[in-house]
Amino acid sequence: MLDILFSHSYYYKLDPKQWKNKTPFPPLGTLYAASLLRNNGFSVDLFDTNLRDNPSAIQPILETKTPKYLVIYDDGFNYLTKMCLTNMREACFEMIRLSKKQGCTVIVCSSDSTDHYDKYLEKGADFIIQGEGELTLLELINKLENNESAEVISGIVYQKEGVLKINSKRSVLQNLDELPLPAWDLVDIEQYRTIWKQSNQTFSLNIATTRGCPYKCNWCAKPIYGNRYNAHSPEYIVKHIKYLTEHFGVTRFWMCDDIFGLKPNWVQEFNKLLQQQNLKIRYYIQSRVDLLLKEDTIDALAASGLEEVWVGAESASQKILDAMDKGTTVEQIHQATKLLKVKNIRVAFFLQFGYLGENQNDIQQTIGMVKKLMPDNIGISVSYPLPGTVFYEKVKSDLKEKANWKDSDDFEMLFNGTYRSNYYRKLQRFVHKEYRKSQGLHYLKSALKNPMQLSLEQVKSVAKLGYYIPSAFIDSLYLKRLNNER
């Protein structure tokens, strides 16, 4: 009998937009928990849902391995799990049902179960772990194995004799280096590599150098790590990179921190250690424009192998940024973008439409910024109310039956904003077309000056102007009509 079967509840195939990208990442948070429990003497295995078709695939695994515990431990480093998509929630419920039928003790640790523990307990889960879960999980299973009471364990929710028990919260782990390296050997890396080949991108693996975020954007939920910020040492991360490079031949990484390199001098020390170990890597990150402007941060990032940074630009309206409690300025977005481009680092913008109080002027400012700065990529969303946020409290009276998206391409307005969902769905497509049109026109001008310097991708961008120019014009007319009809 297996002691613990680890799993999680994110199925890429149940999220059409993400599956289409063909760039799946293994469940890093799950691998950390599995590694810790294995290091403490438990036999563990992984049912990795990422590339599975549906939750019924766990049935033969349960029958064959007969685990005593099923631990559904979501990857807290994957932002999609914070959105609590209903497709994934239903998949998790089905996994709970199947495992209880097999006689497993079921433990769940996820953003959604932290926010909605009652729903998961009703479906048969025995324990819900709230917040950061590794140490809580280890203590809980040790207690259960010794037939001791769980009442003294911080960070869990459960039922006893039909009464809901919500124990006190557990403090987050401050010294992250205490954790062993994730249990990468449990993952079928070659299966991931095969999927990535279909994306025409270099195969990459995910690494988290930090946990948490100290900033207070009022729409951002932090159900797992809270508002604290703790970092692995540069030595730990370089050791992690060296392991992945030597065992899997991977030299490109997604640093999946909420904010990479916030700790003073961390990036500089990281760069120094990479040089000492002669590790030549490429990686991409998420960061803030104000943070990137500090001291020699961009220089150190460039020297260490950074190829792309995604920044939470959100809006080109200072009014909206201030309403979000973003703590950044439009001018900082411009400055950081220009400096990154000078260092040949690709810059990409997260953009958010639909925040409370946004009007046409705010929207047009954001579109204008995209066309002027021409980032290398953009990702667009509409404001999404997550439990535990200031923004959620402002709009929760508007939330009816639907309080979550089905998948990440749902794009439904869940509250009463300036416009309805159809407007924002069309706006998203229009902004992408205006962005691609601006890129094509820029490359066309370059071609007129020196046609031999254009890359194949740039030539394709110019060729697509025949589609984007009329298509964007038609979308603009449709948006004007929707604006007049509101």
Coordinates of C-alpha atoms in Angstrom, one line a residue:
M1 CA 0.0 0.0 0.0
L2 CA 1.2 3.5 -0.9
D3 CA 1.2 6.0 2.0
I4 CA 0.4 9.2 0.1
L5 CA -0.8 9.8 -3.4
F6 CA -0.3 13.5 -4.2
S7 CA -2.4 15.2 -6.8
H8 CA -3.8 18.6 -7.7
S9 CA -6.9 19.9 -9.4
Y10 CA -5.6 21.8 -12.5
Y11 CA -6.3 20.1 -15.8
Y12 CA -4.9 22.0 -18.7
K13 CA -7.2 20.1 -21.1
L14 CA -10.2 21.5 -19.2
D15 CA -9.0 25.0 -19.9
P16 CA -9.1 25.4 -23.7
K17 CA -7.2 28.7 -23.8
Q18 CA -4.2 27.4 -21.8
W19 CA -4.2 24.0 -23.5
K20 CA -4.0 25.7 -26.9
N21 CA -0.8 27.4 -25.8
K22 CA 0.9 24.0 -25.4
T23 CA 3.3 25.4 -22.7
P24 CA 2.2 23.4 -19.5
F25 CA 4.3 23.6 -16.3
P26 CA 4.5 20.8 -13.7
P27 CA 2.8 21.4 -10.4
L28 CA 5.7 22.9 -8.5
G29 CA 3.9 23.5 -5.2
T30 CA 2.7 19.9 -5.2
L31 CA 6.3 18.7 -5.8
Y32 CA 7.6 20.6 -2.8
A33 CA 5.0 19.0 -0.5
A34 CA 5.7 15.5 -1.9
S35 CA 9.4 16.0 -1.4
L36 CA 9.0 17.0 2.2
L37 CA 6.8 14.1 3.1
R38 CA 9.1 11.6 1.4
N39 CA 12.1 13.0 3.2
N40 CA 10.2 12.3 6.4
G41 CA 9.8 8.6 5.7
F42 CA 6.5 8.3 3.8
S43 CA 6.1 6.6 0.5
V44 CA 4.7 9.0 -2.0
D45 CA 3.6 9.1 -5.7
L46 CA 2.1 11.7 -8.0
F47 CA -1.1 11.6 -10.1
D48 CA -0.3 14.7 -12.2
T49 CA -3.6 16.0 -13.6
N50 CA -2.0 18.6 -15.9
L51 CA -1.9 16.5 -19.0
R52 CA -4.8 14.1 -18.1
D53 CA -8.1 14.2 -20.0
N54 CA -10.5 14.2 -16.9
P55 CA -10.6 13.3 -13.2
S56 CA -11.9 9.7 -13.9
A57 CA -8.3 8.9 -14.9
I58 CA -7.4 8.7 -11.2
Q59 CA -9.7 5.6 -10.7
P60 CA -7.2 2.9 -11.9
I61 CA -4.4 4.6 -10.0
L62 CA -6.4 4.4 -6.8
E63 CA -7.2 0.8 -7.4
T64 CA -3.6 -0.2 -8.3
K65 CA -1.7 1.8 -5.7
T66 CA -4.3 1.8 -2.9
P67 CA -3.0 4.9 -1.1
K68 CA -3.9 5.5 2.5
Y69 CA -4.1 9.3 1.9
L70 CA -5.0 11.3 -1.2
V71 CA -3.5 14.8 -0.9
I72 CA -5.0 17.2 -3.4
Y73 CA -2.3 19.9 -3.1
D74 CA -2.7 22.6 -5.7
D75 CA 0.3 24.5 -7.2
G76 CA 0.1 27.8 -5.4
F77 CA 2.7 29.2 -7.8
N78 CA 0.3 28.9 -10.8
Y79 CA -1.8 32.1 -10.9
L80 CA -4.6 30.2 -12.6
T81 CA -5.3 28.2 -9.4
K82 CA -6.1 31.5 -7.6
M83 CA -8.9 32.1 -10.1
C84 CA -10.8 29.1 -8.8
L85 CA -12.1 28.1 -12.2
T86 CA -15.3 26.1 -11.9
N87 CA -14.1 23.4 -14.3
M88 CA -11.3 22.6 -11.9
R89 CA -13.5 22.8 -8.8
E90 CA -15.8 20.2 -10.3
A91 CA -12.8 18.0 -11.3
C92 CA -11.6 18.2 -7.7
F93 CA -15.0 17.2 -6.3
E94 CA -15.0 14.1 -8.6
M95 CA -11.5 13.1 -7.4
I96 CA -12.7 13.4 -3.8
R97 CA -15.7 11.2 -4.6
L98 CA -13.6 8.5 -6.3
S99 CA -11.0 8.4 -3.6
K100 CA -13.5 8.3 -0.7
K101 CA -15.1 5.4 -2.5
Q102 CA -11.7 3.7 -2.4
G103 CA -11.4 4.3 1.3
C104 CA -8.8 7.1 1.3
T105 CA -8.4 9.9 3.8
V106 CA -8.6 13.0 1.7
I107 CA -6.7 16.2 2.4
V108 CA -7.1 19.3 0.3
C109 CA -4.8 22.3 0.1
S110 CA -5.7 25.0 -2.5
S111 CA -6.8 28.6 -2.9
D112 CA -10.4 27.6 -3.6
S113 CA -10.7 25.2 -0.6
T114 CA -9.2 27.9 1.6
D115 CA -11.9 30.3 0.6
H116 CA -14.7 27.7 0.4
Y117 CA -13.8 24.9 2.8
D118 CA -17.4 24.1 3.5
K119 CA -18.0 23.1 -0.1
Y120 CA -15.1 20.7 0.0
L121 CA -16.0 19.1 3.3
E122 CA -19.5 18.6 2.0
K123 CA -18.1 16.7 -0.9
G124 CA -16.3 14.3 1.4
A125 CA -12.8 15.8 2.1
D126 CA -11.6 15.0 5.6
F127 CA -9.3 18.0 6.1
I128 CA -8.7 21.3 4.5
I129 CA -5.3 22.9 4.8
Q130 CA -5.5 26.7 4.8
G131 CA -2.6 28.8 3.6
E132 CA 1.0 27.5 3.1
G133 CA 0.7 23.8 3.5
E134 CA 3.9 21.7 3.7
L135 CA 4.5 21.9 7.5
T136 CA 0.8 21.6 8.3
L137 CA 0.5 18.5 6.1
L138 CA 3.5 16.9 7.7
E139 CA 2.2 17.5 11.2
L140 CA -1.3 16.4 10.3
I141 CA -0.3 13.1 8.8
N142 CA 2.1 12.4 11.6
K143 CA -0.8 12.9 14.1
L144 CA -3.1 10.7 12.0
E145 CA -0.5 7.9 11.8
N146 CA -0.1 8.0 15.6
N147 CA -3.8 8.1 16.2
E148 CA -3.5 11.5 17.9
S149 CA -6.0 14.4 17.8
A150 CA -5.8 17.0 15.1
E151 CA -7.3 19.6 17.3
V152 CA -3.9 21.2 18.2
I153 CA -2.8 21.5 14.5
S154 CA -2.7 25.1 13.2
G155 CA -3.9 25.8 9.7
I156 CA -6.6 23.1 9.2
V157 CA -10.4 23.0 8.9
Y158 CA -12.4 19.8 9.5
Q159 CA -15.6 18.4 11.0
K160 CA -15.9 16.6 14.3
E161 CA -19.1 14.9 15.1
G162 CA -20.8 17.1 12.6
V163 CA -19.4 20.3 14.0
L164 CA -17.2 22.5 11.8
K165 CA -13.7 23.1 13.4
I166 CA -11.6 26.0 12.1
N167 CA -8.2 25.9 13.8
S168 CA -6.0 29.0 14.2
K169 CA -3.8 30.0 11.2
R170 CA -0.2 28.8 10.9
S171 CA 2.6 31.3 10.5
V172 CA 4.3 31.1 7.1
L173 CA 7.7 29.5 6.7
Q174 CA 10.4 32.2 6.8
N175 CA 13.5 30.2 6.0
L176 CA 12.4 28.6 2.7
D177 CA 15.8 26.9 2.3
E178 CA 14.7 24.4 5.0
L179 CA 12.6 22.7 2.3
P180 CA 14.2 20.0 0.2
L181 CA 14.3 20.5 -3.6
P182 CA 11.0 19.6 -5.2
A183 CA 10.4 15.9 -6.2
W184 CA 11.0 16.4 -9.9
D185 CA 11.6 12.7 -10.3
L186 CA 7.8 12.1 -9.9
V187 CA 7.1 14.1 -13.0
D188 CA 7.1 12.7 -16.6
I189 CA 9.3 15.4 -17.9
E190 CA 9.5 13.9 -21.4
Q191 CA 5.7 14.1 -21.7
Y192 CA 5.9 17.8 -20.9
R193 CA 8.7 18.3 -23.4
T194 CA 6.7 16.6 -26.1
I195 CA 3.8 19.0 -25.6
W196 CA 6.1 22.0 -25.6
K197 CA 7.4 21.0 -29.0
Q198 CA 4.0 21.8 -30.4
S199 CA 4.3 25.4 -29.2
N200 CA 7.5 26.1 -31.2
Q201 CA 9.0 27.5 -28.0
T202 CA 12.1 26.3 -26.1
F203 CA 11.1 23.8 -23.4
S204 CA 11.1 25.5 -20.0
L205 CA 10.6 24.5 -16.4
N206 CA 9.2 26.6 -13.5
I207 CA 11.1 27.7 -10.4
A208 CA 9.9 29.8 -7.5
T209 CA 12.5 31.9 -5.8
T210 CA 10.0 33.5 -3.3
R211 CA 6.7 33.2 -1.7
G212 CA 4.2 36.0 -1.2
C213 CA 4.0 39.6 -2.1
P214 CA 4.2 42.6 0.3
Y215 CA 2.3 45.0 -2.1
K216 CA -1.4 45.7 -1.6
C217 CA -3.1 45.9 -5.0
N218 CA -6.7 45.7 -3.9
W219 CA -7.8 43.2 -6.5
C220 CA -5.0 40.7 -5.8
A221 CA -5.9 37.7 -3.6
K222 CA -3.2 36.0 -1.4
P223 CA -5.0 33.0 0.1
I224 CA -1.9 30.8 0.3
Y225 CA 1.1 32.9 1.3
G226 CA -0.6 36.1 2.5
N227 CA 0.9 39.5 2.4
R228 CA 4.3 38.3 3.7
Y229 CA 7.3 38.0 1.4
N230 CA 10.0 35.3 2.0
A231 CA 12.8 34.3 -0.4
H232 CA 15.1 31.4 -1.0
S233 CA 18.7 32.3 -0.9
P234 CA 20.5 32.7 -4.3
E235 CA 22.6 29.7 -3.4
Y236 CA 19.5 27.5 -3.1
I237 CA 18.1 28.7 -6.4
V238 CA 21.4 28.2 -8.2
K239 CA 21.6 24.7 -6.8
H240 CA 18.0 24.1 -8.0
I241 CA 18.9 25.3 -11.5
K242 CA 22.0 23.2 -11.6
Y243 CA 20.0 20.1 -10.7
L244 CA 17.4 20.7 -13.5
T245 CA 20.1 21.5 -16.0
E246 CA 22.1 18.3 -15.2
H247 CA 19.2 15.9 -14.9
F248 CA 16.9 17.2 -17.7
G249 CA 19.0 19.3 -19.9
V250 CA 16.8 22.4 -19.3
T251 CA 18.4 25.8 -19.6
R252 CA 15.3 28.0 -19.9
F253 CA 13.1 28.8 -16.9
W254 CA 9.9 30.5 -15.9
M255 CA 10.6 32.2 -12.5
C256 CA 7.0 32.0 -11.3
D257 CA 7.2 34.4 -8.4
D258 CA 4.6 37.1 -8.0
I259 CA 7.5 39.5 -8.0
F260 CA 11.0 38.4 -8.9
G261 CA 14.1 39.9 -7.1
L262 CA 12.4 42.2 -4.6
K263 CA 14.9 41.5 -1.8
P264 CA 17.8 44.0 -2.0
N265 CA 20.9 42.8 -3.8
W266 CA 19.3 39.4 -4.4
V267 CA 19.5 39.6 -8.2
Q268 CA 23.1 40.9 -8.1
E269 CA 24.1 37.9 -5.9
F270 CA 22.2 35.5 -8.1
N271 CA 24.0 36.8 -11.2
K272 CA 27.4 36.4 -9.5
L273 CA 26.7 32.8 -8.4
L274 CA 25.5 31.8 -11.9
Q275 CA 28.8 33.2 -13.3
Q276 CA 30.8 31.3 -10.8
Q277 CA 29.0 28.0 -11.6
N278 CA 29.3 28.8 -15.3
L279 CA 25.6 28.3 -15.7
K280 CA 24.3 29.8 -18.9
I281 CA 20.5 30.1 -18.7
R282 CA 17.7 32.1 -20.1
Y283 CA 14.6 32.9 -18.0
Y284 CA 11.6 35.1 -17.8
I285 CA 9.9 36.7 -14.8
Q286 CA 7.1 38.9 -13.4
S287 CA 8.0 42.2 -11.8
R288 CA 6.9 45.7 -11.0
V289 CA 8.0 48.8 -12.9
D290 CA 9.0 50.7 -9.8
L291 CA 11.2 47.8 -8.6
L292 CA 12.9 47.5 -12.0
L293 CA 14.0 51.1 -11.8
K294 CA 16.0 50.6 -8.6
E295 CA 19.8 50.9 -8.8
D296 CA 21.4 48.5 -11.2
T297 CA 18.6 45.9 -11.2
I298 CA 18.0 45.8 -14.9
D299 CA 21.8 45.5 -15.6
A300 CA 22.1 42.5 -13.2
L301 CA 19.0 40.9 -14.7
A302 CA 20.3 41.2 -18.2
A303 CA 23.7 39.8 -17.3
S304 CA 22.1 36.8 -15.5
G305 CA 20.2 35.7 -18.6
L306 CA 16.8 37.5 -18.4
E307 CA 15.1 37.5 -21.7
E308 CA 11.6 38.7 -20.9
V309 CA 9.8 40.4 -18.1
W310 CA 6.0 40.6 -17.6
V311 CA 5.0 43.8 -15.7
G312 CA 1.6 44.6 -14.2
A313 CA 1.1 47.7 -16.2
E314 CA -2.7 47.3 -15.8
S315 CA -3.7 50.7 -17.1
A316 CA -2.3 53.9 -18.6
S317 CA -4.8 55.9 -16.5
Q318 CA -3.2 57.1 -13.2
K319 CA -6.7 57.5 -11.9
I320 CA -7.3 53.7 -12.3
L321 CA -3.9 52.8 -11.0
D322 CA -4.5 54.8 -7.8
A323 CA -8.0 53.3 -7.4
M324 CA -6.4 49.8 -7.6
D325 CA -3.8 50.8 -4.9
K326 CA -1.2 49.7 -7.4
G327 CA 1.5 52.0 -6.0
T328 CA 3.1 52.6 -9.5
T329 CA 2.8 55.5 -12.0
V330 CA 2.3 55.6 -15.7
E331 CA 5.6 57.4 -16.0
Q332 CA 7.4 54.5 -14.4
I333 CA 5.8 52.1 -17.0
H334 CA 7.3 54.3 -19.7
Q335 CA 10.7 54.5 -18.0
A336 CA 11.1 50.8 -17.3
T337 CA 9.9 49.8 -20.8
K338 CA 12.5 52.0 -22.4
L339 CA 15.3 50.8 -20.2
L340 CA 14.5 47.1 -20.7
K341 CA 14.4 47.6 -24.5
V342 CA 17.9 49.2 -24.4
K343 CA 19.2 46.0 -22.7
N344 CA 17.4 43.9 -25.3
I345 CA 15.1 42.4 -22.7
R346 CA 11.6 41.7 -24.0
V347 CA 8.9 43.5 -22.1
A348 CA 5.3 42.3 -21.8
F349 CA 2.3 44.1 -20.2
F350 CA -0.5 42.6 -18.1
L351 CA -3.5 44.9 -18.9
Q352 CA -6.7 45.0 -17.0
F353 CA -9.9 46.5 -18.2
G354 CA -13.2 47.0 -16.4
Y355 CA -12.1 48.2 -13.0
L356 CA -14.6 50.3 -11.1
G357 CA -14.8 53.9 -12.4
E358 CA -13.1 53.2 -15.7
N359 CA -14.4 55.2 -18.6
Q360 CA -13.7 55.7 -22.3
N361 CA -10.9 58.1 -21.6
D362 CA -9.2 55.6 -19.4
I363 CA -9.5 52.9 -22.0
Q364 CA -8.2 55.0 -24.8
Q365 CA -5.2 56.1 -22.7
T366 CA -4.3 52.4 -22.2
I367 CA -4.7 51.6 -25.9
G368 CA -2.6 54.6 -26.7
M369 CA 0.2 53.5 -24.3
V370 CA 0.3 50.1 -25.9
K371 CA 0.6 51.6 -29.4
K372 CA 3.3 54.0 -28.3
L373 CA 5.5 51.8 -26.2
M374 CA 4.9 48.7 -28.3
P375 CA 5.7 46.0 -25.7
D376 CA 6.8 42.6 -27.0
N377 CA 3.6 40.9 -25.8
I378 CA 0.4 41.8 -24.0
G379 CA -2.0 39.8 -21.8
I380 CA -5.5 41.2 -21.3
S381 CA -8.1 40.5 -18.6
V382 CA -11.1 42.1 -17.1
S383 CA -11.2 42.8 -13.4
Y384 CA -11.9 39.6 -11.5
P385 CA -13.2 39.7 -7.9
L386 CA -11.5 37.2 -5.7
P387 CA -12.5 36.5 -2.1
G388 CA -10.5 38.2 0.6
T389 CA -9.7 41.3 -1.5
V390 CA -10.8 44.9 -1.0
F391 CA -12.1 44.8 -4.6
Y392 CA -14.3 41.8 -3.8
E393 CA -15.9 43.5 -0.9
K394 CA -16.7 46.5 -3.1
V395 CA -18.6 44.4 -5.7
K396 CA -19.8 41.3 -3.8
S397 CA -23.4 42.5 -3.7
D398 CA -23.3 42.3 -7.5
L399 CA -22.2 38.7 -7.6
K400 CA -25.1 36.4 -8.2
E401 CA -25.1 32.7 -9.1
K402 CA -21.9 33.1 -11.1
A403 CA -18.9 34.1 -9.0
N404 CA -16.2 32.3 -10.9
W405 CA -15.2 31.7 -14.5
K406 CA -15.6 28.3 -16.1
D407 CA -12.2 28.5 -17.7
S408 CA -9.6 31.2 -18.2
D409 CA -11.1 32.3 -21.5
D410 CA -14.5 32.9 -20.0
F411 CA -14.0 36.7 -19.8
E412 CA -17.4 37.2 -18.0
M413 CA -17.9 40.5 -16.1
L414 CA -19.0 39.1 -12.7
F415 CA -20.1 42.5 -11.3
N416 CA -21.9 45.6 -12.7
G417 CA -19.1 47.5 -14.4
T418 CA -19.2 50.4 -16.9
Y419 CA -19.9 48.0 -19.7
R420 CA -21.3 44.5 -20.1
S421 CA -19.3 41.4 -20.9
N422 CA -19.8 41.6 -24.7
Y423 CA -18.1 45.0 -24.8
Y424 CA -15.0 43.7 -22.9
R425 CA -14.8 40.6 -25.0
K426 CA -14.8 42.7 -28.1
L427 CA -12.4 45.2 -26.5
Q428 CA -9.9 42.5 -25.8
R429 CA -9.9 41.4 -29.4
F430 CA -9.7 45.0 -30.6
V431 CA -6.7 45.9 -28.4
H432 CA -4.9 42.8 -29.6
K433 CA -5.5 43.8 -33.2
E434 CA -4.5 47.4 -32.7
Y435 CA -1.3 46.1 -31.0
R436 CA -0.5 43.8 -33.9
K437 CA -1.3 46.5 -36.4
S438 CA 1.1 48.9 -34.7
Q439 CA 3.8 46.3 -34.7
G440 CA 3.3 45.6 -38.4
L441 CA 3.4 49.3 -39.3
H442 CA 6.6 49.7 -37.3
Y443 CA 8.3 46.8 -39.1
L444 CA 7.0 48.2 -42.4
K445 CA 8.7 51.5 -41.8
S446 CA 11.9 49.6 -40.9
A447 CA 11.6 47.6 -44.1
L448 CA 11.4 50.7 -46.2
K449 CA 14.7 51.9 -44.7
N450 CA 16.6 48.5 -44.6
P451 CA 14.5 45.5 -45.9
M452 CA 17.4 43.1 -45.4
Q453 CA 17.4 43.5 -41.6
L454 CA 13.8 42.2 -41.0
S455 CA 13.5 38.7 -39.5
L456 CA 11.0 36.2 -40.8
E457 CA 8.6 36.9 -37.9
Q458 CA 8.8 40.6 -38.7
V459 CA 8.0 40.0 -42.3
K460 CA 5.0 37.9 -41.3
S461 CA 3.9 40.8 -39.0
V462 CA 4.0 43.2 -42.0
A463 CA 2.1 40.7 -44.2
K464 CA -0.7 40.4 -41.6
L465 CA -1.5 44.1 -41.9
G466 CA -3.9 43.1 -44.7
Y467 CA -6.0 41.4 -42.0
Y468 CA -5.5 43.6 -38.9
I469 CA -6.1 47.0 -40.5
P470 CA -9.7 46.3 -41.8
S471 CA -10.5 43.9 -38.9
A472 CA -9.5 46.5 -36.2
F473 CA -11.6 49.2 -38.0
I474 CA -14.6 46.9 -38.0
D475 CA -14.2 46.1 -34.3
S476 CA -13.9 49.8 -33.5
L477 CA -17.3 50.5 -35.2
Y478 CA -18.8 47.6 -33.2
L479 CA -17.4 48.9 -29.9
K480 CA -18.8 52.4 -30.6
R481 CA -22.2 50.8 -31.1
L482 CA -21.9 48.9 -27.9
N483 CA -20.8 52.1 -26.1
N484 CA -23.9 53.9 -27.3
E485 CA -26.2 51.1 -26.3
R486 CA -25.1 50.8 -22.7

